[in-house]
Tab-separated table of C-alpha atoms and ligand atoms in Angstrom:
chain	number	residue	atom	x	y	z
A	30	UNK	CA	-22.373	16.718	9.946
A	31	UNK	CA	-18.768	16.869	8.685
A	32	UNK	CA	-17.269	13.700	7.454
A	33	UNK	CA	-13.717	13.757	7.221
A	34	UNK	CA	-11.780	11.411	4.611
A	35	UNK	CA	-9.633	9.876	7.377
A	36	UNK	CA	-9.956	9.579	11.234
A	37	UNK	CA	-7.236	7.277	12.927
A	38	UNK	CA	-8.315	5.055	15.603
A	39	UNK	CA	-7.322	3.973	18.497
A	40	UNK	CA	-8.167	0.403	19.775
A	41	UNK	CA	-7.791	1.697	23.283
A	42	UNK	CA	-4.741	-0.261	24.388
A	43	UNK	CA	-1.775	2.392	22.168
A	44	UNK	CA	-0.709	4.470	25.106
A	45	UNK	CA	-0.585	1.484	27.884
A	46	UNK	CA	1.598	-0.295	25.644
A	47	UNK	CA	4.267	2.704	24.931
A	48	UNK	CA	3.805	3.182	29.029
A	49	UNK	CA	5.003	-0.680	28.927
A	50	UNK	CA	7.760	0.052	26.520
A	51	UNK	CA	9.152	2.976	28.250
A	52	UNK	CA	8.695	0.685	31.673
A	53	UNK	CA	11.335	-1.444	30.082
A	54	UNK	CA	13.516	1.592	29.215
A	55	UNK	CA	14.076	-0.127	26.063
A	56	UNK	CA	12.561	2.618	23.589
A	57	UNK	CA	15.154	2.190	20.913
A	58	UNK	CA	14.204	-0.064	17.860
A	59	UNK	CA	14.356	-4.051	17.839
A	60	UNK	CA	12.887	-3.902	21.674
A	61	UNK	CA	10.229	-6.528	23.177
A	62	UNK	CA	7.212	-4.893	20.875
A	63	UNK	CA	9.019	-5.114	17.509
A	64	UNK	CA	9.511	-8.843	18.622
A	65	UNK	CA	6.106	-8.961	19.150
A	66	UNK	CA	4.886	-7.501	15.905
A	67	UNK	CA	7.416	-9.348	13.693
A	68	UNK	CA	6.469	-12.843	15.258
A	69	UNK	CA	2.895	-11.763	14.445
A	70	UNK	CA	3.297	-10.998	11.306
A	71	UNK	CA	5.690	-14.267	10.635
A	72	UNK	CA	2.765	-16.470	11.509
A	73	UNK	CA	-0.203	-15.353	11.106
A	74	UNK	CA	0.432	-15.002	6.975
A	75	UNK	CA	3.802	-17.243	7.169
A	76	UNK	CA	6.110	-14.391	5.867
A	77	UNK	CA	9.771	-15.759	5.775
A	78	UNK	CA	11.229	-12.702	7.555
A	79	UNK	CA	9.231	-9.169	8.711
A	80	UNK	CA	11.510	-6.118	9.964
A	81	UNK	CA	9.471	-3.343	10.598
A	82	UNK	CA	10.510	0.016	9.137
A	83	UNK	CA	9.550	3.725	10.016
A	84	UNK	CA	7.604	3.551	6.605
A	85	UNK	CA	6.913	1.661	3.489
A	86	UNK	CA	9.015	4.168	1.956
A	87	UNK	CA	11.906	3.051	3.612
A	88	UNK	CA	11.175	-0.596	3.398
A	89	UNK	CA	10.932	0.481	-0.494
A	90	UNK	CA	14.398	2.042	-0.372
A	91	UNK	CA	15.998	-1.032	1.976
A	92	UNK	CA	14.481	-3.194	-1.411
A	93	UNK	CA	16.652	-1.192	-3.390
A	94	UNK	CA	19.789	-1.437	-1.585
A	95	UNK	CA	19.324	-5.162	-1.107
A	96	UNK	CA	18.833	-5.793	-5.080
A	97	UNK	CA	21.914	-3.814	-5.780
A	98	UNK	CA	19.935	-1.649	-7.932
A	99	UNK	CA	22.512	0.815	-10.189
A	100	UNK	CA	22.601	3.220	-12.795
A	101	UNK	CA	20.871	2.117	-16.044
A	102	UNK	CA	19.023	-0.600	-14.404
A	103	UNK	CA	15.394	-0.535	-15.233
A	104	UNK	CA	12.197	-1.146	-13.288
A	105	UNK	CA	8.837	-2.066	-13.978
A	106	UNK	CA	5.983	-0.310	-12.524
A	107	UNK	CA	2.515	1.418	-13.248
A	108	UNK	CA	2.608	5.287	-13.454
A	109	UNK	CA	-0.701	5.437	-11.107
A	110	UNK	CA	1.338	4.684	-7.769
A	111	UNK	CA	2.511	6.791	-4.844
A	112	UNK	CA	5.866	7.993	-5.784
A	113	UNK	CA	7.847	6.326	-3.154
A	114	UNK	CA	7.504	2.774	-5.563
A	115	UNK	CA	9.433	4.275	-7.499
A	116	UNK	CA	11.284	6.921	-5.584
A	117	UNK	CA	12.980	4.491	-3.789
A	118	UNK	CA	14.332	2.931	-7.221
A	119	UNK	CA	15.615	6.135	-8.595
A	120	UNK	CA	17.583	7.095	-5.460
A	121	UNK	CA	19.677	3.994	-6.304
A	122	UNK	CA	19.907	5.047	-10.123
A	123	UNK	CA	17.023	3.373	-12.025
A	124	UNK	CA	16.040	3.968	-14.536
A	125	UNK	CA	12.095	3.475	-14.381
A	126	UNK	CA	9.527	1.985	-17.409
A	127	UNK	CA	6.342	2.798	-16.686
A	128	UNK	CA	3.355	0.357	-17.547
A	129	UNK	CA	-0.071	1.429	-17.909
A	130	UNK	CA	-2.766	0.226	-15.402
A	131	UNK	CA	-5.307	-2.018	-16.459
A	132	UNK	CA	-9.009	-1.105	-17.584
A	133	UNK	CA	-10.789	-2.894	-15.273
A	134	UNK	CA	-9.014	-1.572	-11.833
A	135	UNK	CA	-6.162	0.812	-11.282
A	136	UNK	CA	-3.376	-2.341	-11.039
A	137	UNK	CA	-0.768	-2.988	-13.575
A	138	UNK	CA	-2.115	-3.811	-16.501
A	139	UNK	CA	-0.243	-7.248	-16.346
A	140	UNK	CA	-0.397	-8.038	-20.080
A	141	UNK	CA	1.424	-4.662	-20.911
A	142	UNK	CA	4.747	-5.688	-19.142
A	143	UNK	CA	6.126	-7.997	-20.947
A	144	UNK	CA	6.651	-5.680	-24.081
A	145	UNK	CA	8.790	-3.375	-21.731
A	146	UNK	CA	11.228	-6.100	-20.569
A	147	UNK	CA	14.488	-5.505	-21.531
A	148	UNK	CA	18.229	-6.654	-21.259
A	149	UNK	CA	18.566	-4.062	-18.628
A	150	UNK	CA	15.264	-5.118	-16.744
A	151	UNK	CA	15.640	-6.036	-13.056
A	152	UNK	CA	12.834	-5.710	-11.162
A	153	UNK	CA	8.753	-5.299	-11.441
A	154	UNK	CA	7.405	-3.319	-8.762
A	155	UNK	CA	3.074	-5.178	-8.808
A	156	UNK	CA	1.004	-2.033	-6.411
A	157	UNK	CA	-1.709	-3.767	-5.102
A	158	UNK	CA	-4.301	-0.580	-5.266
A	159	UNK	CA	-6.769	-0.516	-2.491
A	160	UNK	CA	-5.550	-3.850	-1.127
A	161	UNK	CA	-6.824	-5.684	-4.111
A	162	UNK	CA	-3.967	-8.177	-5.505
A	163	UNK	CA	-2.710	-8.067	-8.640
A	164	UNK	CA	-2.506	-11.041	-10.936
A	165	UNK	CA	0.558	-12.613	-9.329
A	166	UNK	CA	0.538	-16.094	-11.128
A	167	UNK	CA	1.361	-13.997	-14.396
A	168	UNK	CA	3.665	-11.594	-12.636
A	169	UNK	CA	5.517	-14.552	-11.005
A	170	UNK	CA	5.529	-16.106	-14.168
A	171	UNK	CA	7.199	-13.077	-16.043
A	172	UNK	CA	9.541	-12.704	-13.747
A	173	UNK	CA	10.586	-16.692	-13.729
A	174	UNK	CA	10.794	-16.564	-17.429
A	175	UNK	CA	13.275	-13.281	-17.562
A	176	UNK	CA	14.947	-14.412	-14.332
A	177	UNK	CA	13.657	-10.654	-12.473
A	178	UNK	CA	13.069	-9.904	-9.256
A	179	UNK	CA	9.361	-8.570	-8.254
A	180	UNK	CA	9.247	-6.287	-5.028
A	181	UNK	CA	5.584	-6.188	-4.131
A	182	UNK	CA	4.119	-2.400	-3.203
A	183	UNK	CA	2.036	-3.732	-0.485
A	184	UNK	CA	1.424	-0.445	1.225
A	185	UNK	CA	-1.902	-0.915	1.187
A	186	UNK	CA	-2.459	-4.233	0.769
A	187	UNK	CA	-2.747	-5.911	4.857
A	188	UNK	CA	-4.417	-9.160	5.137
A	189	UNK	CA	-5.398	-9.524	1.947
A	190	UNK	CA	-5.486	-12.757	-0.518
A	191	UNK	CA	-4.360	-13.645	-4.155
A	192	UNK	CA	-6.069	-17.115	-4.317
A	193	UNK	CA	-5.793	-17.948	-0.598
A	194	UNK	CA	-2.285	-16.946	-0.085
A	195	UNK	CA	-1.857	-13.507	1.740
A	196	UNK	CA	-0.076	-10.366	-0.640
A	197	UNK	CA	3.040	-9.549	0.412
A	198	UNK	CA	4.022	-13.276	0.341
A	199	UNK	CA	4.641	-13.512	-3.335
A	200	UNK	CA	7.715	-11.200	-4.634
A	201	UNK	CA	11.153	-12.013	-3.370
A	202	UNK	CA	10.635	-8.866	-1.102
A	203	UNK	CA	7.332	-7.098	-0.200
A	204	UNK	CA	6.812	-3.304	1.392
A	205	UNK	CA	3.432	-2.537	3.553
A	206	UNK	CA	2.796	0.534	5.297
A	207	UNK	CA	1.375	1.467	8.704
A	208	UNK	CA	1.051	5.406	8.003
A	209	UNK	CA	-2.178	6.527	9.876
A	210	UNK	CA	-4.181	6.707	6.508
A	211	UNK	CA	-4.200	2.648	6.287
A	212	UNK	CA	-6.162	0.032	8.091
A	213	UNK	CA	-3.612	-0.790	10.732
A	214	UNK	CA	-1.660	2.254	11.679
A	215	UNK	CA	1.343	3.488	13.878
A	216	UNK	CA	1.664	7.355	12.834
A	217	UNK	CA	4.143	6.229	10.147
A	218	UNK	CA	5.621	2.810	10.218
A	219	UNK	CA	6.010	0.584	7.744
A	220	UNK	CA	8.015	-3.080	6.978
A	221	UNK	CA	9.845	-5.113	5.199
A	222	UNK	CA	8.875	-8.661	4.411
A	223	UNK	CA	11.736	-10.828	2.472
A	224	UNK	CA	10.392	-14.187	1.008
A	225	UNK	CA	13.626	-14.850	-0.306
A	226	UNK	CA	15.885	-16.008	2.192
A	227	UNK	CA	18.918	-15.135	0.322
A	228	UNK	CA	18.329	-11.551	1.314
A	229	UNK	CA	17.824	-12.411	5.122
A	230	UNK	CA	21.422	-11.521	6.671
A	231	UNK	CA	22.103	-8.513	4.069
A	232	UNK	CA	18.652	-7.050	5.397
A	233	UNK	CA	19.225	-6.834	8.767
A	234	UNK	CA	22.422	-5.227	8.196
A	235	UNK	CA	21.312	-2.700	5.607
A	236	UNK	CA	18.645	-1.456	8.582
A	237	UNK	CA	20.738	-1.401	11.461
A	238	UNK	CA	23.423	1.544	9.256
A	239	UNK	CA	25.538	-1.388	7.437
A	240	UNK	CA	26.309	-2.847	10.813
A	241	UNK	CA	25.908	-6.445	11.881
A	242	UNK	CA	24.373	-5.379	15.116
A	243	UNK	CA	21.734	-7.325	15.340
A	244	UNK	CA	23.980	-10.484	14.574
A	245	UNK	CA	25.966	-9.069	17.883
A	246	UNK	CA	22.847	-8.811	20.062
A	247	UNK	CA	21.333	-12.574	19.508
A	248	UNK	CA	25.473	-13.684	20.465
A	249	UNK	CA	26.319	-14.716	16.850
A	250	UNK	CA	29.687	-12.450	16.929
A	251	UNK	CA	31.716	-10.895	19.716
A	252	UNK	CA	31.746	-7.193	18.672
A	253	UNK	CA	30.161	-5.725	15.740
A	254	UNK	CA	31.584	-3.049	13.124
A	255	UNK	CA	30.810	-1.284	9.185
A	256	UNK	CA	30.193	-4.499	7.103
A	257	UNK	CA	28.320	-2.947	3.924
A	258	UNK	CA	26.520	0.294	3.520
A	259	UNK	CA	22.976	0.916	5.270
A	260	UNK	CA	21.222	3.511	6.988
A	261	UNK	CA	18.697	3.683	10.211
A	262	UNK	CA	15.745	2.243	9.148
A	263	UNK	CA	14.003	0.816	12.301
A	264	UNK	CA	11.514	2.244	14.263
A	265	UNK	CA	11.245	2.843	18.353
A	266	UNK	CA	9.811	0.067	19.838
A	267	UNK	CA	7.257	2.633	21.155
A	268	UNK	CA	6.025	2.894	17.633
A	269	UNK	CA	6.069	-1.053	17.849
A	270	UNK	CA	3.770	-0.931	20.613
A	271	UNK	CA	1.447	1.361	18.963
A	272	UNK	CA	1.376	-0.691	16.551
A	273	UNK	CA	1.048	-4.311	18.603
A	274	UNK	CA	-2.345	-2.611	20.175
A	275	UNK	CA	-3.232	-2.460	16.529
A	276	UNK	CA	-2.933	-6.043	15.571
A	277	UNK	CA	-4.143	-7.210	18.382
A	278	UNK	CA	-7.810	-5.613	17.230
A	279	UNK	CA	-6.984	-6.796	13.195
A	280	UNK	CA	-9.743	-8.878	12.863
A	281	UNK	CA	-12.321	-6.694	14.357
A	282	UNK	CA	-11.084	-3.854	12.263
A	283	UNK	CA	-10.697	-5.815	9.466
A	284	UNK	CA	-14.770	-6.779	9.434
A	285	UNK	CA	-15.748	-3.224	10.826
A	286	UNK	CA	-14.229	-1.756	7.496
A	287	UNK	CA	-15.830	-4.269	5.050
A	288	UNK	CA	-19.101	-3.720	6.549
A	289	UNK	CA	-19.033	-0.231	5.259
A	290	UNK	CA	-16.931	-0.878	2.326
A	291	UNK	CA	-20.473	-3.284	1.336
A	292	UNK	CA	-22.748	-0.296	2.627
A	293	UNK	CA	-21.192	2.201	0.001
A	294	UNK	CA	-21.112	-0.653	-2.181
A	295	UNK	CA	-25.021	-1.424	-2.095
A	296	UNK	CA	-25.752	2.122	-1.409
A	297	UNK	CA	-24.239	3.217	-4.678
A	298	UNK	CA	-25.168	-0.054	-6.699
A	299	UNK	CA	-28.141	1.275	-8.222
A	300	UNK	CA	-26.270	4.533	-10.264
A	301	UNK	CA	-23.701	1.727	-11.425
A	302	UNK	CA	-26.652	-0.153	-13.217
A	303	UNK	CA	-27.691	3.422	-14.588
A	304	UNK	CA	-24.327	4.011	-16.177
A	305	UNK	CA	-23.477	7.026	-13.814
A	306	UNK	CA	-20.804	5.961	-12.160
A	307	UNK	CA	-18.522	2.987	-12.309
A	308	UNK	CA	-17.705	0.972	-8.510
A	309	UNK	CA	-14.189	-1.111	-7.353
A	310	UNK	CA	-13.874	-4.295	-9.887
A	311	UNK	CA	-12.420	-6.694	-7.712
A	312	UNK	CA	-11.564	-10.167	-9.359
A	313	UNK	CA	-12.267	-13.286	-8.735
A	314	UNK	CA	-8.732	-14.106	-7.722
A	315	UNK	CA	-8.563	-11.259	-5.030
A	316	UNK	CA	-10.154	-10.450	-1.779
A	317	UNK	CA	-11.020	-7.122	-0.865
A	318	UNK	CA	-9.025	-5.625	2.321
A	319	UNK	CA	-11.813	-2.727	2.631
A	320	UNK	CA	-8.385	-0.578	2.435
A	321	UNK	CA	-10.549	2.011	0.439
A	322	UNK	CA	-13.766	2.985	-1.123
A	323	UNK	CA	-13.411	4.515	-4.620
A	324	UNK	CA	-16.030	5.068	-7.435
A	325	UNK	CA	-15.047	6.518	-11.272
A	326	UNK	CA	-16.767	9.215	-12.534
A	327	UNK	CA	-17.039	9.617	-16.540
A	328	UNK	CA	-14.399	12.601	-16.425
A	329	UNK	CA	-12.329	15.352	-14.508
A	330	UNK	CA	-14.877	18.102	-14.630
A	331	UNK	CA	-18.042	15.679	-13.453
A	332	UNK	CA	-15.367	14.800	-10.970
A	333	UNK	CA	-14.456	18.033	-9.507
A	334	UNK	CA	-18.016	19.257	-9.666
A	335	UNK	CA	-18.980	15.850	-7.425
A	336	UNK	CA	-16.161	16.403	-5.196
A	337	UNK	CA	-17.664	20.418	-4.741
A	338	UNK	CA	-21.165	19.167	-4.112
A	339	UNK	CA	-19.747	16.837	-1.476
A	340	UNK	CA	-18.096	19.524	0.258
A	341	UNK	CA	-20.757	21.670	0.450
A	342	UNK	CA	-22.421	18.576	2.279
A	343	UNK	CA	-18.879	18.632	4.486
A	344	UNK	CA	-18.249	15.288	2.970
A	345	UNK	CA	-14.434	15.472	1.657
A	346	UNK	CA	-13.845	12.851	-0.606
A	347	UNK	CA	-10.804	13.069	-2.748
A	348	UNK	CA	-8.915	12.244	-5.715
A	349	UNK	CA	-5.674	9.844	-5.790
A	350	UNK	CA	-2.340	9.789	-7.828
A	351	UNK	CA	-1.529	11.743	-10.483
A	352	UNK	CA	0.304	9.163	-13.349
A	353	UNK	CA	3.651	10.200	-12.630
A	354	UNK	CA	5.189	9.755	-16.097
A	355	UNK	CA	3.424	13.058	-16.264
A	356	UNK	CA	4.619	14.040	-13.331
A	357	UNK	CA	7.254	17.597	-12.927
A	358	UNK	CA	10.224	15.416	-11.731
A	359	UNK	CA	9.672	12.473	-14.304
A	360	UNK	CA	8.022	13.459	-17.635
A	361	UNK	CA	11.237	14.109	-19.304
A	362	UNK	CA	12.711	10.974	-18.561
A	363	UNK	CA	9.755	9.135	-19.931
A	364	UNK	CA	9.683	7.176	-23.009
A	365	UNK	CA	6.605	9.046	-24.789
A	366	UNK	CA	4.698	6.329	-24.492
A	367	UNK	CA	0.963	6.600	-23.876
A	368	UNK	CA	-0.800	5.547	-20.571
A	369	UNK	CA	-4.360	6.351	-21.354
A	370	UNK	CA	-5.562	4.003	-18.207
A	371	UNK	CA	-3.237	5.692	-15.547
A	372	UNK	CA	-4.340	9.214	-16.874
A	373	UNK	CA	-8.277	7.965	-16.773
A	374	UNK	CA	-7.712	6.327	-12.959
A	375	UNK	CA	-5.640	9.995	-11.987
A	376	UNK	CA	-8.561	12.164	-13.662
A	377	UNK	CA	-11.943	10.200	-12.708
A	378	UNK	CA	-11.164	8.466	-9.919
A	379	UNK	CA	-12.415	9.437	-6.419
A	380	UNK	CA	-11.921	7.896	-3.007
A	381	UNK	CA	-14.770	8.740	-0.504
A	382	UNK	CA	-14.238	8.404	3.470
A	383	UNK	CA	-13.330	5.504	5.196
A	384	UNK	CA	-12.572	5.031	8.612
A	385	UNK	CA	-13.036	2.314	11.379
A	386	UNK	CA	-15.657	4.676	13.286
A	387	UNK	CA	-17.988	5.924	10.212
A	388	UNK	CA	-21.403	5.127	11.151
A	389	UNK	CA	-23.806	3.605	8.724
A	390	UNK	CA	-26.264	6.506	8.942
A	391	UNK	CA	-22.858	8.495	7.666
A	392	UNK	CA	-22.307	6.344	4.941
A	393	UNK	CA	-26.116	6.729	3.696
A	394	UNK	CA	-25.611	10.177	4.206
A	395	UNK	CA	-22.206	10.100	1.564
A	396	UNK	CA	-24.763	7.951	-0.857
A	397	UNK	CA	-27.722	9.928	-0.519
A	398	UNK	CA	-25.371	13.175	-1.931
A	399	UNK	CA	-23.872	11.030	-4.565
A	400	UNK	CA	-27.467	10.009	-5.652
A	401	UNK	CA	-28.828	13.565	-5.754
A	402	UNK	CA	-25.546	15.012	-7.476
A	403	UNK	CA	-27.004	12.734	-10.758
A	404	UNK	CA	-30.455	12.141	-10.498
A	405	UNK	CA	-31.093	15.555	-9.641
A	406	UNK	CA	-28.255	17.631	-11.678
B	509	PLP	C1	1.179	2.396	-3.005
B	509	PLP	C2	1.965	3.086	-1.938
B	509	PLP	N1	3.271	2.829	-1.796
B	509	PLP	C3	4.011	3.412	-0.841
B	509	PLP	C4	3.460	4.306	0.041
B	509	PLP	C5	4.345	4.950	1.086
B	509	PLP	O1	3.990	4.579	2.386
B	509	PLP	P1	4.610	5.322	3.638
B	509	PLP	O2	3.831	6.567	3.854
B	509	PLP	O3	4.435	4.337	4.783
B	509	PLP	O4	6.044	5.565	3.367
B	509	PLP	C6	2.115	4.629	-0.064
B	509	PLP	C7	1.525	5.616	0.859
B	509	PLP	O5	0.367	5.788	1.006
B	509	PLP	C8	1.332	4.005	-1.074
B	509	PLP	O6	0.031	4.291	-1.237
């Protein structure tokens, strides 16, 4: 049987609501099922204001614009990320510090970053990896201290806690993503949550191609024109409805996927107390999202020898980031320091499938291979 990492799906209502959308022949963005998805999201974790995006990428890059973010400014982040925390940054002229990730799980390593703050400091970018939060009370606290603004990489990172409170409510901005990979899922889509209401009006602008637009459409001004610089960064509304037949099923998806996440989990236990392999530390601050399944092997080549022996089984389980102060684009600019954590999470690190509709005999299956790749290797 062939396990694939990744297989969308489809709660069964996707294509009536785009049929509803196009009904309205309102298929641009800001239409009745962005409405929808943005009061969601408002209530159920009590975001200040959600835009949706066409990806976290661009919510990243909106972040950016909104912070004024200019050459020789310089941003905190960890060098085990997808590149668009960053990217995003650098497109505006930052300069970026990267901070290692910490030895327990592949987040920031939250006691590293205040070393790196400097005069020229502006931001901290926290990645919550796998949907498990970082340590925002010390984050929050940093940033208080050094008067900084934190953008939360929430990408992955959907209905999870950090003591009770959902991620993504904690920076002055936070950016999750909705590409198909993720727990809820709209192709690619993505948004924008702003915490900080200062950044309310400037955000809406910024999306809409540095127009005031939306401020025309609710009545607030007669005719609208260029007010600031911007670019498109809203999605159809038949992405929007995708994406509304998504949240509508959040909860059920939610405990499908943390039913298997706990059937790797006790599958796999026993070679954890054996010392073979080392499984998600999640704290005691954090709740687990069941975003991903990842164990550590003890080093690259055990790694890509247990990712062959999977694939043999047609089980693809794969690696993740590579630290990208080593990466082609960024090594030179990099400070020379060190990140022995990011390089361990990019070398050992491997993710195995996990999708809404992997069965539990499938997940033995995964375990069972895993098992014989040690005991009997
Ligand atoms: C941590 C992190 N940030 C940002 C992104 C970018 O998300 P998107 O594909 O929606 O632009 C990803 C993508 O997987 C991610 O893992």
């Amino acid at each position: 049987m062939h396990i694939p990492f990744n297989k969308p799906y489809f709660t069964g209502n996707e294509t009536q609501y785009i049929r509803d959308a196009v009904s309205s022949l309102k298929i641009s963005g800001d239409g009745l099922f962005t409405k929808k998805c943005h009061d969601f999201f408002e209530k159920k974790y009590g975001f200040k204001k959600v835009l949706l995006t066409t990806s976290c990428t661009d919510a990243l890059e909106m972040a950016a614009i909104l912070l004024n973010i200019k050459e020789g400014d310089e941003v905190i982040a960890p060098s085990f990320t997808f590149v668009s925390t960053v990217n995003a940054f650098v497109l505006r002229g930052a300069k970026i510090i990267f901070c290692d990730s910490g030895t327990d799980n592949p987040n920031i390593d939250v006691d590293a970053i205040e070393s790196l703050i400097t005069q020229n400091t502006k931001v901290i970018i926290p990645v919550h990896y796998a949907g498990i939060a970082c340590d925002m009370d010390k984050i929050m606290g940093l940033a208080n201290k050094y008067n900084l603004f934190v953008v939360e990489d929430a990408a992955q990172a959907i209905d999870s806690f950090y003591k009770d409170r959902p991620l993504g409510s904690f920076g002055h901005m936070a950016a999750f993503s909705f590409h198909e990979t993720k727990n809820i899922i709209s192709g690619e889509g993505g948004m924008l949550v702003i915490n900080d209401e200062r950044f309310i009006n400037r955000a809406e602008i910024i999306r809409e191609k540095g127009t005031n637009r939306s401020s025309f459409f609710r009545g607030e001004v007669d005719k609208y024109g260029w007010v600031d610089i911007g670019s498109s960064f809203l999605p159809s509304d038949m992405i929007a409805a995708f994406l509304f037949a998504q949240i509508e099923n959040l909860e059920n998806i939610q405990n499908k996927r943390k039913d298997i996440w706990l059937n790797y989990y006790n599958g796999l236990k026993e070679l954890e107390d054996k010392k073979y392999i080392k499984l998600p530390f999640i704290p005691e601050y954090a709740t687990n999202n069941a975003h991903m399944f990842y164990l550590q092997c003890n080093n690259l080549q055990e790694r890509t020898r247990l990712i062959d022996h999977l694939k043999k089984s047609q089980i693809n389980a794969v690696f993740h980031y590579l630290s990208l102060h080593k990466s082609p684009y960024y090594s030179s600019k990099h400070d020379q320091r060190d990140l022995p954590n990011s390089d361990r999470y990019s070398d050992c690190l491997l993710r195995l499938p996990m999708f809404y509709e992997l069965t539990k005999e499938q997940v033995k299956f995964v375990c069972d291979e895993i098992t014989n790749f040690y005991l009997h290797h």
